[in-house]
Short mmCIF file of C-alpha atoms and ligand atoms in Angstrom, two decimals:
data_model
loop_
_atom_site.label_atom_id
_atom_site.label_comp_id
_atom_site.label_asym_id
_atom_site.label_seq_id
_atom_site.Cartn_x
_atom_site.Cartn_y
_atom_site.Cartn_z
CA MET A 1 0.07 -7.83 -25.79
CA ALA A 2 -0.01 -10.26 -28.78
CA THR A 3 -3.69 -10.63 -28.42
CA GLY A 4 -4.31 -7.28 -29.82
CA LYS A 5 -6.51 -6.39 -26.81
CA PRO A 6 -5.74 -3.11 -24.89
CA VAL A 7 -2.97 -3.74 -22.36
CA LEU A 8 -3.96 -1.05 -19.95
CA LEU A 9 -7.21 -0.74 -18.49
CA SER A 10 -7.27 3.06 -18.86
CA ASP A 11 -7.29 2.60 -22.60
CA LEU A 12 -10.11 -0.03 -22.31
CA VAL A 13 -12.54 1.93 -20.35
CA SER A 14 -12.85 4.67 -22.60
CA ILE A 15 -14.66 2.41 -24.97
CA ALA A 16 -16.46 0.41 -22.23
CA SER A 17 -19.93 0.93 -21.04
CA TYR A 18 -20.08 -2.36 -19.16
CA VAL A 19 -17.65 -4.42 -17.22
CA PRO A 20 -15.87 -7.09 -19.35
CA SER A 21 -16.30 -10.61 -18.26
CA ASN A 22 -12.75 -11.15 -16.98
CA TYR A 23 -13.20 -8.43 -14.46
CA ILE A 24 -16.43 -9.84 -12.81
CA ARG A 25 -16.09 -11.58 -9.56
CA PRO A 26 -18.27 -14.58 -8.60
CA VAL A 27 -21.29 -13.52 -6.90
CA SER A 28 -20.14 -14.64 -3.59
CA ALA A 29 -16.91 -12.72 -4.15
CA ARG A 30 -18.46 -9.19 -4.82
CA PRO A 31 -17.93 -6.07 -2.71
CA LYS A 32 -21.59 -6.04 -1.30
CA LEU A 33 -21.47 -2.23 -1.20
CA SER A 34 -24.92 -1.90 0.37
CA GLU A 35 -23.22 -3.66 3.68
CA VAL A 36 -20.28 -1.50 3.89
CA LEU A 37 -20.22 0.80 6.94
CA SER A 38 -19.41 4.36 6.84
CA SER A 39 -16.37 5.39 8.63
CA ASP A 40 -16.32 8.42 10.60
CA GLY A 41 -14.21 8.23 13.60
CA SER A 42 -13.55 4.56 13.16
CA ILE A 43 -9.84 4.85 12.51
CA PRO A 44 -7.85 6.67 15.21
CA LEU A 45 -6.49 10.08 13.92
CA ILE A 46 -3.26 10.87 15.75
CA ASP A 47 -1.54 14.11 15.99
CA LEU A 48 2.32 13.84 15.48
CA GLN A 49 3.05 17.21 16.81
CA GLY A 50 5.37 16.94 19.51
CA LEU A 51 6.40 13.28 18.82
CA GLU A 52 10.13 14.31 19.10
CA GLY A 53 9.31 16.56 22.25
CA PRO A 54 7.40 16.45 25.40
CA ASN A 55 4.43 14.66 24.14
CA ARG A 56 6.43 11.60 22.88
CA SER A 57 5.34 8.94 25.53
CA SER A 58 1.61 9.77 24.93
CA ILE A 59 1.79 9.69 21.28
CA VAL A 60 3.88 6.63 21.28
CA GLY A 61 0.93 5.15 23.47
CA GLU A 62 -1.73 6.19 21.07
CA ILE A 63 0.30 4.71 18.08
CA GLY A 64 0.55 1.53 19.86
CA GLN A 65 -2.93 1.27 20.96
CA ALA A 66 -3.99 1.95 17.33
CA CYS A 67 -1.78 -0.74 16.07
CA GLN A 68 -3.15 -3.31 18.47
CA THR A 69 -7.00 -2.51 17.92
CA HIS A 70 -7.23 -1.32 14.26
CA GLY A 71 -4.01 -2.01 12.49
CA PHE A 72 -4.75 1.26 10.79
CA PHE A 73 -4.68 4.97 11.87
CA GLN A 74 -4.47 8.46 10.36
CA VAL A 75 -1.86 10.97 11.05
CA LYS A 76 -1.84 14.64 11.06
CA ASN A 77 1.03 17.26 11.53
CA HIS A 78 3.23 14.68 10.01
CA GLY A 79 5.72 17.05 8.69
CA ILE A 80 5.21 16.53 4.93
CA PRO A 81 4.27 20.08 3.15
CA ASN A 82 1.01 20.46 1.65
CA LYS A 83 2.72 21.53 -1.66
CA VAL A 84 4.76 18.31 -1.74
CA ILE A 85 1.52 16.39 -1.51
CA ASP A 86 -0.40 18.43 -4.04
CA GLY A 87 2.43 18.15 -6.41
CA THR A 88 2.82 14.33 -6.36
CA LEU A 89 -0.84 13.81 -6.84
CA SER A 90 -1.13 16.19 -9.66
CA VAL A 91 2.05 14.73 -11.50
CA SER A 92 0.65 11.43 -10.82
CA LYS A 93 -2.57 12.22 -12.61
CA GLU A 94 -0.93 13.93 -15.61
CA PHE A 95 1.28 10.57 -15.91
CA PHE A 96 -2.03 8.62 -16.23
CA HIS A 97 -3.37 11.14 -18.87
CA LEU A 98 -0.39 10.90 -21.14
CA THR A 99 -0.94 9.09 -24.49
CA GLU A 100 -1.09 5.34 -24.37
CA ARG A 101 2.04 5.35 -26.55
CA GLU A 102 3.85 7.46 -24.07
CA ARG A 103 2.75 5.55 -21.03
CA LEU A 104 3.43 2.33 -22.56
CA LYS A 105 7.21 2.95 -22.55
CA ASN A 106 6.87 1.93 -19.01
CA TYR A 107 5.05 -1.15 -19.24
CA SER A 108 6.10 -4.60 -18.14
CA ASP A 109 4.20 -7.61 -16.54
CA ASP A 110 7.30 -9.03 -14.87
CA PRO A 111 6.97 -8.26 -11.09
CA THR A 112 10.65 -8.35 -10.42
CA LYS A 113 11.23 -5.25 -12.53
CA THR A 114 12.11 -2.22 -10.38
CA THR A 115 10.10 0.28 -12.34
CA ARG A 116 7.14 -0.80 -14.22
CA LEU A 117 3.53 0.28 -15.33
CA SER A 118 1.23 -2.66 -15.41
CA THR A 119 -2.44 -3.36 -14.64
CA SER A 120 -4.68 -5.28 -12.27
CA PHE A 121 -2.25 -7.21 -9.80
CA ASN A 122 -0.32 -10.07 -11.36
CA VAL A 123 -1.52 -10.42 -15.00
CA LYS A 124 0.41 -13.71 -15.36
CA THR A 125 -0.88 -15.58 -12.58
CA GLU A 126 -4.49 -14.19 -11.67
CA THR A 127 -7.83 -15.53 -13.14
CA VAL A 128 -10.12 -12.52 -12.50
CA SER A 129 -8.59 -9.18 -13.41
CA SER A 130 -9.01 -5.88 -11.07
CA TRP A 131 -10.10 -2.59 -12.12
CA ARG A 132 -6.47 -0.72 -11.73
CA ASP A 133 -3.31 0.31 -13.71
CA PHE A 134 -0.52 1.02 -11.47
CA LEU A 135 2.96 2.49 -11.79
CA ARG A 136 5.35 0.84 -9.44
CA LEU A 137 8.64 2.32 -8.48
CA HIS A 138 11.42 1.59 -6.22
CA CYS A 139 12.34 4.54 -4.21
CA TYR A 140 15.41 3.77 -1.87
CA PRO A 141 18.22 4.37 -2.34
CA LEU A 142 16.64 6.86 -4.83
CA GLU A 143 20.03 7.30 -6.79
CA ASP A 144 20.00 3.62 -7.67
CA TYR A 145 16.43 3.77 -9.21
CA ILE A 146 15.44 7.36 -10.16
CA HIS A 147 17.05 7.30 -13.58
CA GLU A 148 14.66 4.23 -14.42
CA TRP A 149 11.45 6.48 -13.53
CA PRO A 150 9.12 7.98 -16.22
CA SER A 151 10.84 11.19 -17.74
CA ASN A 152 7.33 12.42 -18.75
CA PRO A 153 5.79 14.44 -17.17
CA PRO A 154 8.93 16.47 -17.29
CA SER A 155 8.67 17.13 -13.53
CA PHE A 156 7.83 13.62 -12.39
CA ARG A 157 11.00 12.52 -11.16
CA GLU A 158 11.68 15.72 -9.21
CA ASP A 159 8.28 16.01 -7.72
CA VAL A 160 8.06 12.47 -6.81
CA ALA A 161 11.50 12.18 -5.38
CA GLU A 162 10.81 15.03 -3.07
CA TYR A 163 7.82 13.14 -1.89
CA CYS A 164 9.79 9.92 -1.47
CA ARG A 165 12.37 11.66 0.81
CA ASN A 166 9.52 12.90 2.85
CA ALA A 167 7.51 9.65 3.02
CA ARG A 168 10.80 7.82 4.14
CA GLU A 169 11.48 10.33 6.98
CA LEU A 170 8.09 9.80 8.17
CA SER A 171 8.32 5.97 7.98
CA LEU A 172 11.37 6.14 9.99
CA ARG A 173 9.85 8.23 12.82
CA LEU A 174 6.88 5.94 12.92
CA LEU A 175 8.95 2.73 12.95
CA GLU A 176 10.87 4.22 15.85
CA ALA A 177 7.48 5.03 17.74
CA ILE A 178 6.19 1.48 16.94
CA SER A 179 9.52 0.03 18.32
CA GLU A 180 9.12 2.05 21.55
CA SER A 181 5.60 1.14 21.81
CA LEU A 182 6.45 -2.49 21.96
CA CYS A 183 9.01 -1.91 24.71
CA LEU A 184 11.70 -2.69 22.22
CA GLU A 185 14.89 -0.48 21.41
CA THR A 186 14.12 2.65 19.48
CA ASP A 187 16.03 1.22 16.38
CA TYR A 188 14.78 -2.56 16.76
CA ILE A 189 12.65 -2.48 13.68
CA SER A 190 14.95 -0.28 11.55
CA LYS A 191 17.67 -2.83 12.50
CA ALA A 192 15.41 -5.76 11.61
CA LEU A 193 14.70 -4.10 7.99
CA SER A 194 18.51 -4.78 7.33
CA LYS A 195 19.40 -2.23 4.50
CA HIS A 196 15.82 -1.05 4.10
CA GLY A 197 13.66 -0.74 0.94
CA GLN A 198 10.91 1.70 0.01
CA HIS A 199 8.73 0.83 -2.88
CA MET A 200 5.78 3.14 -4.26
CA ALA A 201 2.79 2.31 -6.32
CA VAL A 202 0.91 4.95 -8.06
CA ASN A 203 -2.70 3.33 -8.44
CA TYR A 204 -4.92 4.58 -11.06
CA TYR A 205 -8.51 3.48 -10.83
CA PRO A 206 -10.48 4.50 -13.79
CA PRO A 207 -14.19 4.99 -13.52
CA CYS A 208 -16.06 1.94 -13.75
CA PRO A 209 -19.41 1.36 -15.20
CA GLN A 210 -20.54 -1.39 -12.79
CA PRO A 211 -18.59 -0.97 -9.33
CA GLU A 212 -20.64 -3.53 -7.69
CA LEU A 213 -19.28 -6.37 -9.80
CA THR A 214 -15.43 -5.87 -9.36
CA TYR A 215 -12.64 -4.31 -7.17
CA GLY A 216 -9.86 -1.97 -7.88
CA LEU A 217 -8.15 -4.22 -5.40
CA PRO A 218 -9.42 -7.07 -3.65
CA ALA A 219 -8.91 -7.61 -0.07
CA HIS A 220 -5.32 -8.17 1.07
CA ALA A 221 -2.88 -7.57 3.84
CA ASP A 222 0.26 -5.63 2.96
CA PRO A 223 3.60 -7.78 2.94
CA ASN A 224 5.87 -4.96 4.02
CA ALA A 225 6.65 -3.35 7.54
CA ILE A 226 4.29 -0.20 7.27
CA THR A 227 2.45 1.38 4.48
CA ILE A 228 1.67 5.08 4.19
CA LEU A 229 -1.04 6.05 1.88
CA LEU A 230 -1.69 9.22 0.23
CA GLN A 231 -4.72 9.69 -1.97
CA ASP A 232 -7.00 12.10 -3.86
CA ASP A 233 -10.44 13.15 -2.61
CA VAL A 234 -12.23 10.19 -4.20
CA PRO A 235 -13.20 7.57 -1.43
CA GLY A 236 -12.36 3.82 -2.22
CA LEU A 237 -10.34 2.51 0.62
CA GLN A 238 -12.30 -0.04 2.80
CA VAL A 239 -10.78 -1.77 5.80
CA LEU A 240 -12.13 -4.76 7.56
CA GLN A 241 -12.87 -3.96 11.23
CA ASN A 242 -14.77 -6.52 13.57
CA ASP A 243 -15.61 -8.64 10.47
CA LYS A 244 -17.29 -5.69 8.70
CA TRP A 245 -16.03 -3.63 5.72
CA VAL A 246 -15.73 0.24 6.70
CA ALA A 247 -15.25 2.72 4.02
CA ILE A 248 -12.60 5.34 4.96
CA ASN A 249 -13.02 8.99 4.09
CA ARG A 250 -9.98 10.88 3.49
CA ILE A 251 -9.33 14.00 5.81
CA PRO A 252 -7.25 16.40 3.45
CA TYR A 253 -3.51 16.47 4.04
CA THR A 254 -3.50 13.61 6.39
CA PHE A 255 -2.22 10.09 5.62
CA ILE A 256 -3.50 6.64 6.32
CA VAL A 257 -0.78 4.47 7.95
CA ASN A 258 -1.19 0.61 8.24
CA ILE A 259 0.75 -1.97 9.86
CA GLY A 260 2.19 -4.62 7.20
CA ASP A 261 2.73 -8.36 7.89
CA GLN A 262 6.48 -8.00 9.02
CA ILE A 263 5.45 -5.95 11.98
CA GLN A 264 2.78 -8.34 12.95
CA VAL A 265 5.51 -11.00 12.88
CA ILE A 266 8.05 -8.93 14.90
CA SER A 267 5.24 -8.03 17.48
CA ASN A 268 4.22 -11.89 17.79
CA ASP A 269 0.60 -11.00 16.94
CA ARG A 270 0.37 -8.04 19.46
CA TYR A 271 0.01 -5.68 16.34
CA ARG A 272 -2.32 -6.75 13.37
CA SER A 273 -1.83 -6.45 9.72
CA VAL A 274 -5.40 -5.99 8.69
CA LEU A 275 -7.28 -6.95 5.60
CA HIS A 276 -8.10 -3.92 3.41
CA ARG A 277 -9.31 -3.41 -0.23
CA ALA A 278 -10.18 -0.72 -2.88
CA VAL A 279 -13.37 -0.58 -4.70
CA VAL A 280 -14.04 1.96 -7.57
CA ASP A 281 -16.37 4.75 -8.62
CA ARG A 282 -18.87 4.82 -11.29
CA ASP A 283 -18.09 8.39 -12.34
CA ARG A 284 -14.87 9.43 -11.07
CA GLU A 285 -11.16 8.22 -11.52
CA ARG A 286 -9.15 7.94 -8.37
CA ILE A 287 -5.45 7.99 -7.58
CA SER A 288 -4.00 6.49 -4.65
CA ILE A 289 -0.18 6.46 -3.74
CA PRO A 290 0.82 3.78 -1.01
CA THR A 291 4.56 3.96 -0.03
CA PHE A 292 5.49 0.51 1.09
CA TYR A 293 8.37 0.84 3.64
CA CYS A 294 10.06 -2.71 3.68
CA PRO A 295 12.95 -4.55 4.81
CA SER A 296 15.72 -5.30 2.06
CA HIS A 297 15.41 -9.06 0.58
CA ASP A 298 18.32 -10.36 2.91
CA ALA A 299 16.43 -9.52 6.33
CA VAL A 300 15.37 -12.19 8.31
CA PHE A 301 12.22 -11.91 10.24
CA GLY A 302 10.76 -13.61 13.38
CA PRO A 303 9.10 -12.49 16.67
CA ALA A 304 11.31 -10.14 18.96
CA PRO A 305 12.86 -12.53 21.52
CA SER A 306 11.50 -10.11 24.32
CA LEU A 307 7.99 -10.70 23.24
CA ILE A 308 8.31 -14.29 23.65
CA ASP A 309 7.76 -16.07 26.90
CA ASP A 310 5.63 -18.93 28.52
CA ASP A 311 2.53 -17.15 27.93
CA HIS A 312 3.42 -15.98 24.48
CA PRO A 313 5.21 -18.46 22.68
CA ALA A 314 6.93 -17.56 19.18
CA LEU A 315 3.87 -17.87 16.73
CA TYR A 316 6.24 -17.76 13.53
CA ARG A 317 9.36 -19.32 12.46
CA ASN A 318 12.28 -17.30 11.15
CA PHE A 319 12.24 -16.40 7.43
CA ALA A 320 13.92 -14.35 4.86
CA TYR A 321 12.02 -11.45 3.48
CA SER A 322 13.04 -12.63 -0.14
CA GLU A 323 10.73 -15.79 0.60
CA TYR A 324 7.90 -14.00 2.07
CA CYS A 325 7.88 -11.75 -1.12
CA GLN A 326 8.16 -14.66 -3.36
CA LYS A 327 5.13 -16.30 -1.62
CA PHE A 328 3.12 -12.97 -1.81
CA TRP A 329 3.28 -12.41 -5.41
CA ASN A 330 2.66 -16.08 -6.38
CA HIS A 331 -0.25 -16.40 -3.94
CA GLY A 332 -2.19 -13.47 -5.46
CA LEU A 333 -4.41 -11.38 -3.44
CA ALA A 334 -6.52 -13.33 -1.26
CA THR A 335 -8.40 -13.05 1.96
CA GLU A 336 -5.98 -15.74 3.47
CA THR A 337 -2.90 -13.83 4.09
CA CYS A 338 0.58 -15.37 3.44
CA LEU A 339 1.23 -15.22 7.24
CA GLY A 340 -0.26 -18.69 7.68
CA MET A 341 2.40 -20.11 5.75
CA PHE A 342 5.19 -18.95 8.35
CA LYS A 343 3.28 -20.16 11.40
CA ASN A 344 5.16 -22.25 13.98
C1 OGA B 1 -2.56 -1.21 -1.78
C2 OGA B 1 -3.65 -0.64 -1.32
C3 OGA B 1 -5.33 0.83 -1.07
C4 OGA B 1 -5.88 2.06 -2.09
O1 OGA B 1 -1.96 -0.64 -2.92
O2 OGA B 1 -1.83 -2.09 -1.18
O3 OGA B 1 -4.01 -1.19 -0.17
O4 OGA B 1 -6.96 2.71 -1.58
N1 OGA B 1 -4.21 0.40 -1.68
O5 OGA B 1 -5.66 2.10 -3.23
NI1 NI B 2 -2.68 -2.61 0.67
#
């Protein structure tokens, strides 16, 4: 902040007609947008209607298949009301349209803070910046954190808390289904997460004058258990499938779900935590709101014993989630995921 430069990207872009040099990726590491495939049909769309009823085993089977082959799927009939989705997206957009002075009350570049507004990914360690501002919130248990959240817009806490409760409910249902799909006890993953954690990022990607030179978020795998992505109607998410980047088009009122590194570990690599990235749009701002359902820091991870045998030796050593998170934030977003550091 001492440099006198704008702290947040959203305040810089109002004056920029080109991408400043610290956002420009080396030629070999740019998004190559002309080579990106269009998505339609490439990520399975799973209907959760009847998950707690007669369709359970077939839906569990579909989820397991998607986790194996894609690491990503979309869900409909997920139980989160449309008005909760609309309310969260609109209050999030309102937050990023507040005055700089108002938004900066929440600013911090310390990744250990439980509520903070920041920019790029980790401004303290990275060499090239990303075209993103983000508000990061801890959301579970809600009563421990909600008093830290922004108090402006006035309905922010209430609207986002309602979404968080719904997103947690959906996460738990999916974790049970994923456990069953691996032939584990229904509550196996839930128990492995110890006291559970739930974090949310409200990502704000301002319009970018030269989207081919930079990223909203470069390629990365998510370090947590599962991620549920809510997003507005501006495309930006791309997923690596068969070594090709595929652009994912949003279907209104559905969510994109992806497997994070911890489920890859529990599954002993049967399920895949897949690389994905966000690119930016020349003309339109974009909001995306991932819910990261996570272990608590004391949780200890390793492959589930019942998934280890002579043909499938344990691929990872046991480790504490706190160790994993520390490595993730220091490592920076990179195409080599942190999982390699925990291999046997
Ligand atoms: C993330 C992420 C994708 C997006 O925040 O981890 O992958 O579309 N976001 O914003
Ligand atoms: Ni991600």
